Structures are given as C-alpha cells and as structure tokens.
Short mmCIF file of C-alpha atoms and ligand atoms in Angstrom, two decimals:
data_model
loop_
_atom_site.label_atom_id
_atom_site.label_comp_id
_atom_site.label_asym_id
_atom_site.label_seq_id
_atom_site.Cartn_x
_atom_site.Cartn_y
_atom_site.Cartn_z
CA UNK A 1 -2.74 1.66 134.71
CA UNK A 2 -2.82 5.09 136.33
CA UNK A 3 -2.48 5.10 140.12
CA UNK A 4 -5.87 6.16 141.54
CA UNK A 5 -7.42 5.80 144.97
CA UNK A 6 -9.79 2.84 145.26
CA UNK A 7 -12.87 5.05 145.24
CA UNK A 8 -11.68 7.08 142.24
CA UNK A 9 -11.00 3.87 140.32
CA UNK A 10 -14.39 2.44 141.35
CA UNK A 11 -16.06 5.65 140.12
CA UNK A 12 -14.31 5.45 136.74
CA UNK A 13 -15.19 1.78 136.31
CA UNK A 14 -18.80 2.52 137.11
CA UNK A 15 -18.98 5.48 134.71
CA UNK A 16 -17.17 3.71 131.84
CA UNK A 17 -19.29 0.57 132.04
CA UNK A 18 -22.48 2.64 132.25
CA UNK A 19 -21.52 4.77 129.24
CA UNK A 20 -20.55 1.71 127.19
CA UNK A 21 -23.94 0.10 127.88
CA UNK A 22 -25.88 3.00 126.37
CA UNK A 23 -24.67 2.09 122.86
CA UNK A 24 -23.90 -1.60 123.29
CA UNK A 25 -26.74 -3.13 125.33
CA UNK A 26 -27.78 -6.54 124.07
CA UNK A 27 -31.37 -6.53 122.82
CA UNK A 28 -33.12 -9.32 124.71
CA UNK A 29 -36.87 -10.00 124.74
CA UNK A 30 -37.22 -9.42 128.50
CA UNK A 31 -35.23 -6.18 128.62
CA UNK A 32 -36.09 -2.48 128.43
CA UNK A 33 -33.65 -0.22 126.55
CA UNK A 34 -30.99 1.53 128.70
CA UNK A 35 -32.27 4.56 130.61
CA UNK A 36 -35.89 3.91 129.56
CA UNK A 37 -38.95 2.71 131.48
CA UNK A 38 -38.47 -0.24 133.80
CA UNK A 39 -39.36 -3.62 132.28
CA UNK A 40 -42.36 -5.77 133.33
CA UNK A 41 -41.47 -7.50 136.66
CA UNK A 42 -43.14 -10.71 135.41
CA UNK A 43 -40.76 -10.77 132.43
CA UNK A 44 -37.73 -10.01 134.60
CA UNK A 45 -38.63 -12.73 137.11
CA UNK A 46 -39.40 -15.32 134.40
CA UNK A 47 -36.17 -14.61 132.51
CA UNK A 48 -34.04 -14.67 135.66
CA UNK A 49 -35.44 -18.05 136.73
CA UNK A 50 -34.84 -19.42 133.22
CA UNK A 51 -31.33 -17.99 133.10
CA UNK A 52 -30.22 -19.76 136.30
CA UNK A 53 -27.49 -22.19 135.09
CA UNK A 54 -28.65 -21.67 131.48
CA UNK A 55 -27.35 -19.57 128.59
CA UNK A 56 -29.16 -16.59 127.05
CA UNK A 57 -29.22 -18.42 123.68
CA UNK A 58 -31.04 -21.41 125.17
CA UNK A 59 -33.50 -19.26 127.12
CA UNK A 60 -34.80 -16.89 124.39
CA UNK A 61 -37.17 -19.31 122.64
CA UNK A 62 -38.52 -20.67 125.96
CA UNK A 63 -39.13 -17.13 127.21
CA UNK A 64 -41.04 -16.28 124.05
CA UNK A 65 -43.06 -19.49 124.24
CA UNK A 66 -43.95 -18.97 127.92
CA UNK A 67 -44.96 -15.32 127.51
CA UNK A 68 -47.08 -16.15 124.44
CA UNK A 69 -48.84 -18.98 126.24
CA UNK A 70 -48.99 -17.33 129.69
CA UNK A 71 -48.76 -13.55 129.17
CA UNK A 72 -49.26 -12.66 132.85
CA UNK A 73 -48.30 -14.11 136.20
CA UNK A 74 -52.00 -14.79 136.83
CA UNK A 75 -52.33 -16.87 133.66
CA UNK A 76 -49.22 -18.86 134.61
CA UNK A 77 -50.72 -19.44 138.07
CA UNK A 78 -53.89 -20.84 136.46
CA UNK A 79 -51.91 -23.31 134.29
CA UNK A 80 -51.60 -26.95 135.33
CA UNK A 81 -48.21 -27.75 136.81
CA UNK A 82 -47.88 -30.69 134.37
CA UNK A 83 -48.28 -28.28 131.42
CA UNK A 84 -45.64 -25.92 132.81
CA UNK A 85 -43.23 -28.84 133.32
CA UNK A 86 -43.86 -30.11 129.78
CA UNK A 87 -43.27 -26.62 128.33
CA UNK A 88 -40.03 -26.43 130.32
CA UNK A 89 -38.76 -29.79 128.98
CA UNK A 90 -35.26 -29.45 127.55
CA UNK A 91 -34.29 -26.44 129.68
CA UNK A 92 -33.01 -28.61 132.54
CA UNK A 93 -32.90 -28.13 136.33
CA UNK A 94 -36.59 -28.98 136.58
CA UNK A 95 -37.01 -27.93 140.20
CA UNK A 96 -37.00 -24.42 138.70
CA UNK A 97 -40.18 -25.15 136.74
CA UNK A 98 -42.01 -26.50 139.78
CA UNK A 99 -40.94 -23.47 141.83
CA UNK A 100 -41.86 -21.18 138.94
CA UNK A 101 -45.43 -22.42 139.05
CA UNK A 102 -45.53 -22.34 142.87
CA UNK A 103 -44.23 -18.78 142.84
CA UNK A 104 -46.80 -17.67 140.23
CA UNK A 105 -49.58 -19.10 142.41
CA UNK A 106 -48.12 -17.39 145.51
CA UNK A 107 -47.79 -13.98 143.81
CA UNK A 108 -51.29 -14.25 142.32
CA UNK A 109 -53.16 -15.56 145.36
CA UNK A 110 -51.30 -13.86 148.22
CA UNK A 111 -49.84 -10.71 146.67
CA UNK A 112 -52.61 -9.68 144.30
CA UNK A 113 -50.45 -10.42 141.24
CA UNK A 114 -47.73 -7.93 142.29
CA UNK A 115 -44.12 -8.98 142.78
CA UNK A 116 -42.49 -7.47 145.89
CA UNK A 117 -39.96 -4.76 145.08
CA UNK A 118 -37.26 -5.25 147.70
CA UNK A 119 -34.71 -8.02 148.07
CA UNK A 120 -35.79 -9.29 151.49
CA UNK A 121 -39.42 -9.77 150.35
CA UNK A 122 -38.37 -11.24 147.01
CA UNK A 123 -36.19 -13.76 148.86
CA UNK A 124 -39.32 -15.25 150.45
CA UNK A 125 -40.68 -16.35 147.05
CA UNK A 126 -40.29 -20.00 145.98
CA UNK A 127 -37.24 -20.50 143.76
CA UNK A 128 -35.82 -17.01 144.37
CA UNK A 129 -32.33 -16.99 145.89
CA UNK A 130 -30.00 -14.11 146.75
CA UNK A 131 -28.81 -13.48 143.19
CA UNK A 132 -32.29 -13.58 141.65
CA UNK A 133 -33.78 -11.35 144.37
CA UNK A 134 -31.07 -8.73 143.79
CA UNK A 135 -31.48 -8.93 140.01
CA UNK A 136 -35.28 -8.49 140.14
CA UNK A 137 -35.09 -5.65 142.69
CA UNK A 138 -32.52 -3.77 140.60
CA UNK A 139 -33.78 -4.49 137.06
CA UNK A 140 -37.56 -4.50 137.54
CA UNK A 141 -37.86 -1.91 140.33
CA UNK A 142 -34.74 0.25 140.08
CA UNK A 143 -33.72 -0.53 143.68
CA UNK A 144 -30.03 -0.26 144.49
CA UNK A 145 -29.10 -3.94 144.83
CA UNK A 146 -25.73 -5.61 144.34
CA UNK A 147 -26.08 -8.19 141.57
CA UNK A 148 -23.41 -10.85 141.09
CA UNK A 149 -23.89 -13.65 138.54
CA UNK A 150 -21.12 -15.79 137.04
CA UNK A 151 -20.33 -13.22 134.32
CA UNK A 152 -20.12 -10.39 136.83
CA UNK A 153 -18.03 -12.55 139.16
CA UNK A 154 -15.43 -13.02 136.43
CA UNK A 155 -15.45 -9.36 135.38
CA UNK A 156 -15.07 -8.03 138.93
CA UNK A 157 -12.46 -10.63 139.96
CA UNK A 158 -10.36 -9.45 137.01
CA UNK A 159 -10.92 -5.73 137.50
CA UNK A 160 -9.68 -5.97 141.09
CA UNK A 161 -7.35 -9.00 140.65
CA UNK A 162 -9.11 -10.80 143.51
CA UNK A 163 -6.87 -13.77 144.25
CA UNK A 164 -8.88 -15.61 146.93
CA UNK A 165 -10.10 -18.84 145.30
CA UNK A 166 -13.85 -19.30 144.83
CA UNK A 167 -16.09 -19.93 146.61
CA UNK A 168 -14.16 -18.19 149.45
CA UNK A 169 -13.52 -15.15 147.23
CA UNK A 170 -17.24 -14.47 146.67
CA UNK A 171 -17.48 -12.06 149.61
CA UNK A 172 -14.60 -9.95 148.27
CA UNK A 173 -16.11 -9.95 144.79
CA UNK A 174 -19.47 -8.89 146.17
CA UNK A 175 -17.85 -6.07 148.17
CA UNK A 176 -16.05 -4.86 145.03
CA UNK A 177 -19.31 -5.00 143.02
CA UNK A 178 -20.96 -3.04 145.82
CA UNK A 179 -18.25 -0.38 145.48
CA UNK A 180 -18.85 0.08 141.75
CA UNK A 181 -22.68 -0.17 141.74
CA UNK A 182 -24.18 3.33 141.32
CA UNK A 183 -26.95 4.56 143.58
CA UNK A 184 -29.22 5.26 140.58
CA UNK A 185 -29.66 2.92 137.64
CA UNK A 186 -28.44 -0.22 139.46
CA UNK A 187 -30.52 -2.38 137.10
CA UNK A 188 -28.95 -0.98 133.94
CA UNK A 189 -25.56 -1.22 135.59
CA UNK A 190 -26.05 -4.89 136.52
CA UNK A 191 -27.16 -5.67 132.96
CA UNK A 192 -24.21 -3.69 131.59
CA UNK A 193 -21.84 -5.83 133.68
CA UNK A 194 -23.62 -9.04 132.60
CA UNK A 195 -23.18 -7.98 128.96
CA UNK A 196 -19.52 -7.12 129.53
CA UNK A 197 -18.91 -10.56 131.02
CA UNK A 198 -20.81 -12.32 128.24
CA UNK A 199 -19.36 -10.47 125.26
CA UNK A 200 -16.04 -8.78 126.19
CA UNK A 201 -14.60 -10.14 129.44
CA UNK A 202 -15.19 -13.71 128.32
CA UNK A 203 -13.83 -16.72 130.13
CA UNK A 204 -11.32 -17.49 127.36
CA UNK A 205 -9.64 -14.85 125.19
CA UNK A 206 -11.17 -11.71 126.74
CA UNK A 207 -11.39 -8.84 124.25
CA UNK A 208 -9.32 -6.41 126.30
CA UNK A 209 -8.52 -4.31 123.23
CA UNK A 210 -12.15 -3.12 123.03
CA UNK A 211 -12.85 -3.11 126.78
CA UNK A 212 -14.08 0.22 128.20
CA UNK A 213 -12.39 -0.46 131.56
CA UNK A 214 -9.04 -1.67 130.29
CA UNK A 215 -7.27 1.28 131.97
CA UNK A 216 -8.80 0.40 135.33
CA UNK A 217 -8.27 -3.38 135.12
CA UNK A 218 -5.72 -4.87 137.52
CA UNK A 219 -5.69 -8.27 135.77
CA UNK A 220 -4.97 -6.58 132.43
CA UNK A 221 -2.14 -4.58 134.00
CA UNK A 222 -0.56 -7.81 135.23
CA UNK A 223 -1.16 -9.65 131.93
CA UNK A 224 -2.83 -12.53 133.82
CA UNK A 225 -6.45 -11.96 132.77
CA UNK A 226 -7.42 -15.63 132.44
CA UNK A 227 -6.05 -16.47 135.90
CA UNK A 228 -9.13 -14.80 137.40
CA UNK A 229 -11.44 -15.71 138.98
CA UNK A 230 -9.21 -18.14 140.89
CA UNK A 231 -10.99 -21.46 141.43
CA UNK A 232 -10.39 -24.46 143.67
CA UNK A 233 -9.37 -27.51 141.65
CA UNK A 234 -12.49 -29.51 140.72
CA UNK A 235 -13.19 -32.84 142.39
CA UNK A 236 -13.99 -35.72 140.03
CA UNK A 237 -17.77 -36.29 139.81
CA UNK A 238 -19.13 -39.62 141.07
CA UNK A 239 -20.63 -41.87 138.39
CA UNK A 240 -24.07 -43.43 139.00
CA UNK A 241 -25.71 -46.19 137.00
CA UNK A 242 -29.34 -46.40 136.00
CA UNK A 243 -31.50 -48.72 133.93
CA UNK A 244 -34.48 -47.38 132.00
CA UNK A 245 -37.27 -49.63 130.74
CA UNK A 246 -38.65 -49.44 127.21
CA UNK A 247 -42.01 -51.19 127.33
CA UNK A 248 -43.68 -51.15 123.94
CA UNK A 249 -47.11 -52.36 122.87
CA UNK A 250 -48.79 -51.65 119.54
CA UNK A 251 -46.78 -48.52 118.66
CA UNK A 252 -47.08 -47.06 122.15
CA UNK A 253 -44.58 -46.95 125.00
CA UNK A 254 -45.21 -46.88 128.67
CA UNK A 255 -44.26 -43.62 130.36
CA UNK A 256 -44.25 -42.87 134.06
CA UNK A 257 -44.58 -39.70 136.10
CA UNK A 258 -41.58 -39.23 138.37
CA UNK A 259 -42.20 -38.65 142.10
CA UNK A 260 -43.17 -35.01 142.78
CA UNK A 261 -39.97 -34.13 144.65
CA UNK A 262 -36.35 -34.99 143.93
CA UNK A 263 -34.47 -35.14 140.64
CA UNK A 264 -36.65 -34.28 137.62
CA UNK A 265 -39.62 -34.41 140.00
CA UNK A 266 -43.09 -34.50 138.47
CA UNK A 267 -41.73 -34.90 134.93
CA UNK A 268 -42.92 -37.53 132.47
CA UNK A 269 -40.18 -40.12 131.94
CA UNK A 270 -39.45 -43.70 130.97
CA UNK A 271 -39.94 -46.11 133.89
CA UNK A 272 -36.62 -46.70 135.63
CA UNK A 273 -34.94 -48.64 138.41
CA UNK A 274 -34.94 -46.01 141.16
CA UNK A 275 -31.60 -44.36 140.44
CA UNK A 276 -30.89 -41.16 142.35
CA UNK A 277 -28.10 -38.64 142.89
CA UNK A 278 -26.91 -40.66 145.90
CA UNK A 279 -27.31 -44.23 144.62
CA UNK A 280 -27.27 -46.52 141.60
CA UNK A 281 -30.54 -48.06 140.47
CA UNK A 282 -31.35 -51.70 141.32
CA UNK A 283 -31.53 -52.72 137.62
CA UNK A 284 -34.50 -55.10 138.25
CA UNK A 285 -37.25 -54.92 135.62
CA UNK A 286 -40.83 -54.10 136.74
CA UNK A 287 -42.10 -57.55 135.66
CA UNK A 288 -40.43 -60.79 134.53
CA UNK A 289 -40.04 -61.45 130.80
CA UNK A 290 -37.69 -61.59 127.84
CA UNK A 291 -35.93 -58.26 128.33
CA UNK A 292 -33.23 -57.23 125.91
CA UNK A 293 -30.59 -55.14 127.68
CA UNK A 294 -28.39 -52.56 125.94
CA UNK A 295 -25.51 -51.54 128.18
CA UNK A 296 -24.41 -47.97 128.77
CA UNK A 297 -26.09 -46.35 125.78
CA UNK A 298 -26.25 -42.79 127.13
CA UNK A 299 -24.05 -40.76 129.49
CA UNK A 300 -25.54 -37.64 131.02
CA UNK A 301 -23.89 -35.05 133.19
CA UNK A 302 -25.68 -33.50 136.17
CA UNK A 303 -24.11 -30.80 138.33
CA UNK A 304 -22.84 -33.17 141.02
CA UNK A 305 -22.63 -36.54 139.29
CA UNK A 306 -22.65 -38.31 135.94
CA UNK A 307 -25.18 -40.95 134.99
CA UNK A 308 -24.58 -43.97 132.77
CA UNK A 309 -27.81 -45.40 131.44
CA UNK A 310 -28.63 -48.94 130.31
CA UNK A 311 -31.84 -49.58 128.42
CA UNK A 312 -33.87 -52.75 128.92
CA UNK A 313 -36.38 -53.31 126.12
CA UNK A 314 -39.60 -55.34 126.19
CA UNK A 315 -41.71 -55.33 123.06
CA UNK A 316 -44.87 -57.39 122.98
CA UNK A 317 -48.28 -56.84 121.37
CA UNK A 318 -50.12 -58.20 124.39
CA UNK A 319 -48.33 -56.83 127.44
CA UNK A 320 -50.46 -56.78 130.53
CA UNK A 321 -49.00 -54.76 133.39
CA UNK A 322 -50.53 -53.54 136.60
CA UNK A 323 -49.05 -50.06 136.09
CA UNK A 324 -52.50 -48.60 135.60
CA UNK A 325 -51.56 -45.12 136.79
CA UNK A 326 -48.95 -44.71 134.08
CA UNK A 327 -49.27 -43.60 130.50
CA UNK A 328 -49.20 -45.45 127.22
CA UNK A 329 -47.88 -42.79 124.85
CA UNK A 330 -48.07 -43.05 121.01
CA UNK A 331 -44.53 -43.40 119.70
CA UNK A 332 -45.38 -41.14 116.77
CA UNK A 333 -46.10 -38.28 119.23
CA UNK A 334 -43.24 -38.89 121.63
CA UNK A 335 -41.79 -35.42 120.90
CA UNK A 336 -44.90 -33.93 122.58
CA UNK A 337 -44.46 -35.87 125.83
CA UNK A 338 -42.29 -33.15 127.38
CA UNK A 339 -39.54 -35.58 128.38
CA UNK A 340 -36.43 -34.13 130.07
CA UNK A 341 -33.25 -34.12 127.96
CA UNK A 342 -31.84 -37.25 129.61
CA UNK A 343 -34.88 -39.30 128.57
CA UNK A 344 -35.06 -37.70 125.15
CA UNK A 345 -31.48 -38.85 124.51
CA UNK A 346 -32.47 -42.43 125.37
CA UNK A 347 -35.60 -42.30 123.20
CA UNK A 348 -33.59 -40.91 120.29
CA UNK A 349 -31.01 -43.67 120.73
CA UNK A 350 -33.73 -46.34 120.68
CA UNK A 351 -35.53 -44.94 117.64
CA UNK A 352 -32.25 -44.64 115.73
CA UNK A 353 -31.38 -48.20 116.68
CA UNK A 354 -34.54 -49.41 114.92
CA UNK A 355 -33.81 -47.71 111.59
FE1 SF4 B 1 -11.81 -8.15 131.28
FE2 SF4 B 1 -9.72 -7.51 129.76
FE3 SF4 B 1 -11.58 -5.70 130.34
FE4 SF4 B 1 -9.94 -6.57 132.21
S1 SF4 B 1 -9.36 -5.41 130.38
S2 SF4 B 1 -12.13 -6.28 132.41
S3 SF4 B 1 -9.67 -8.70 131.66
S4 SF4 B 1 -11.86 -7.57 129.12
#
C-alpha cells in the first residue's frame, strides 16, 4: 500500500468506490440507476424498513407485493393494520410492520404525504432509527448523510483496520465513513458501499483480487482481512420454553390475535401459554380435557433468546370454548392466515405429523 496522508487516502477510496459503482450497481426494484434521478422516497423508506435485519434476497418479493398492493404511502395508510401485518408474515421482526403502518398514517395525515428530507425530521417518524434516517436522507433526497449499515461497517473497519471491538468501535467506523463520504452523491456512495460489502468485501472470503480499493485497504496490507470488524465474544442466548395449543374442530383450528404490543404483537397466531422474551410460558391449557402433548417439536431463534416449543393438541368435533373473540380458521386455508414464521413451523410440523 502506498503511503498517503489520511485525507489523500480517503479521497482515493471515495473516488474508486464511486467509479466502480457506475458499472457495477446492483439492480434492485427500489433503486434508481447511478447518477440518475433520485428514487421515490416511499420506495426508499419501504425498502429500508424491510431491509432492517433482513437480506436483499428475502425482501425483493415483499417489496414488489407491497408496492403492487399499496402503490403510494397514502394507500398504505388507508390499509387495515391487520392486512399489513398479514402481508408482512414471514419477514420477521413484526414491530417493523406495525411501525410501517403507523408511519404511513403519520406521513399521510400530518405531512401531506411527503416524507421529510433531513435526518433530524426523519428520525421523528415511527420505526425510523439513525441508520434508516441517514439512508433515506442520502438516497431519496441527495442530502449528505453518513450511512453505516452492517455491510458498510465491515468494509470501513477493514479499509482502516479499526481494531476497537464492536459495539465500541462504531464511533470510529462512523468517523471513517464520514471522511470518505463525498459532499455530492452521498446516496449513490452509500449504495456503492452497501454493494461492495454485500458482493466483494464479504464476511468470509472477501474478493480482494477484484476490489477497487485494494491498494487503499489497511486490512489487505496486513493480510488479516477477516479479523475485521473486531467483535466482542458472543454471550450464549437464554433458552425459553413455550407451549402452543392446537384446538381443532371440524377441519378448523382456533387462532388467536396476539396482544397489540410486545413480541409478534397484533399477529394472528396459535393460542399459547403466555411465553415472552423474559419468561417461560406456564404450560397450562386454556380448558381441561384430553390434551396430547408433543415435547419440543420446534426450536426458533430470536435475536436475544431461543425458544423451544411444545405443542398440546385437542381434537374434538364438539368443542365448546368461551374464546369467542378468537378465530376458527379453515385448515385448508391456513397458508392465508398470515402466521409468523415461528407459528408456521409448528403448523407445518403438525400437518406433516398427520400424513
Ligand atoms: Fe475488503 Fe479485501 Fe477490498 Fe479490503 S481489499 S476492502 S478486505 S475486499
């Protein structure tokens, strides 16, 4: 690596990444081509909310479905929250879907359907944190904002061999990203860095031989590319236990609507025993009877804990329950219930069990 001043190196990194993007930008349904008109802020916002903790591959079909069904922020605001949650089913982190709807209503009713263009105003919107505000400001409005997602974090930590373990090293990484972000075209630059992190400077086996900033990369010069970003050793996740209840009557099962706030809030689900991130469920069935219990049939990983699920089954043609507010759902149409992935896994297990 040639010996340059910090600012000269930052300038070269910025120029090389920008030039590489012109011919190598990923074509994604929410993007505008490099150097062209700015994309629709509604599309940028929707895609950024969907992309939080989720891969581009998983998001594409959901983005297309949402924009077909709700082509504008106003149409999304008019939708029922239950329909938005059902359309989101399978994408995970369901608080995002509730905030998505809340934010659409806010933008439509209070801001005349226009997203704010600067970071501090964007930060006031439901579900929009520091990263998302910076990304929308830069990509949708061309504002100079410093955008750091997980891909960019890895790329920048390697370029500058930032050795402070995360999360403590985030401030240094952000300062380095600030140094290489150009004053014009910050949105294209952020997307160029995202693409670099996703396709070249990958977590394992980075493709340094085709990297446009190989000559400026401190990690490459040291041969320790995969040592960055440095992370604190992970703590083991706690394991929680839950029992779900399969209550079947004449080819229908009883579904419940989860409480509006908290884990998977407002989603349709199987009735359960009150499990939560901080406690096991009580395992008691909702009414006495001949329950058949299947132990630990599904394991599911959340960000901060793992869940082991038992299934208690009650099948009777003449069940009478007082759960009048809940839903008897035809088993043949269970795929349309919009169940979150955790519950879908349990339903699939049960249906397979019966074959
Ligand atoms: Fe990443 Fe390798 Fe490029 Fe450095 S040279 S930025 S480690 S791909």
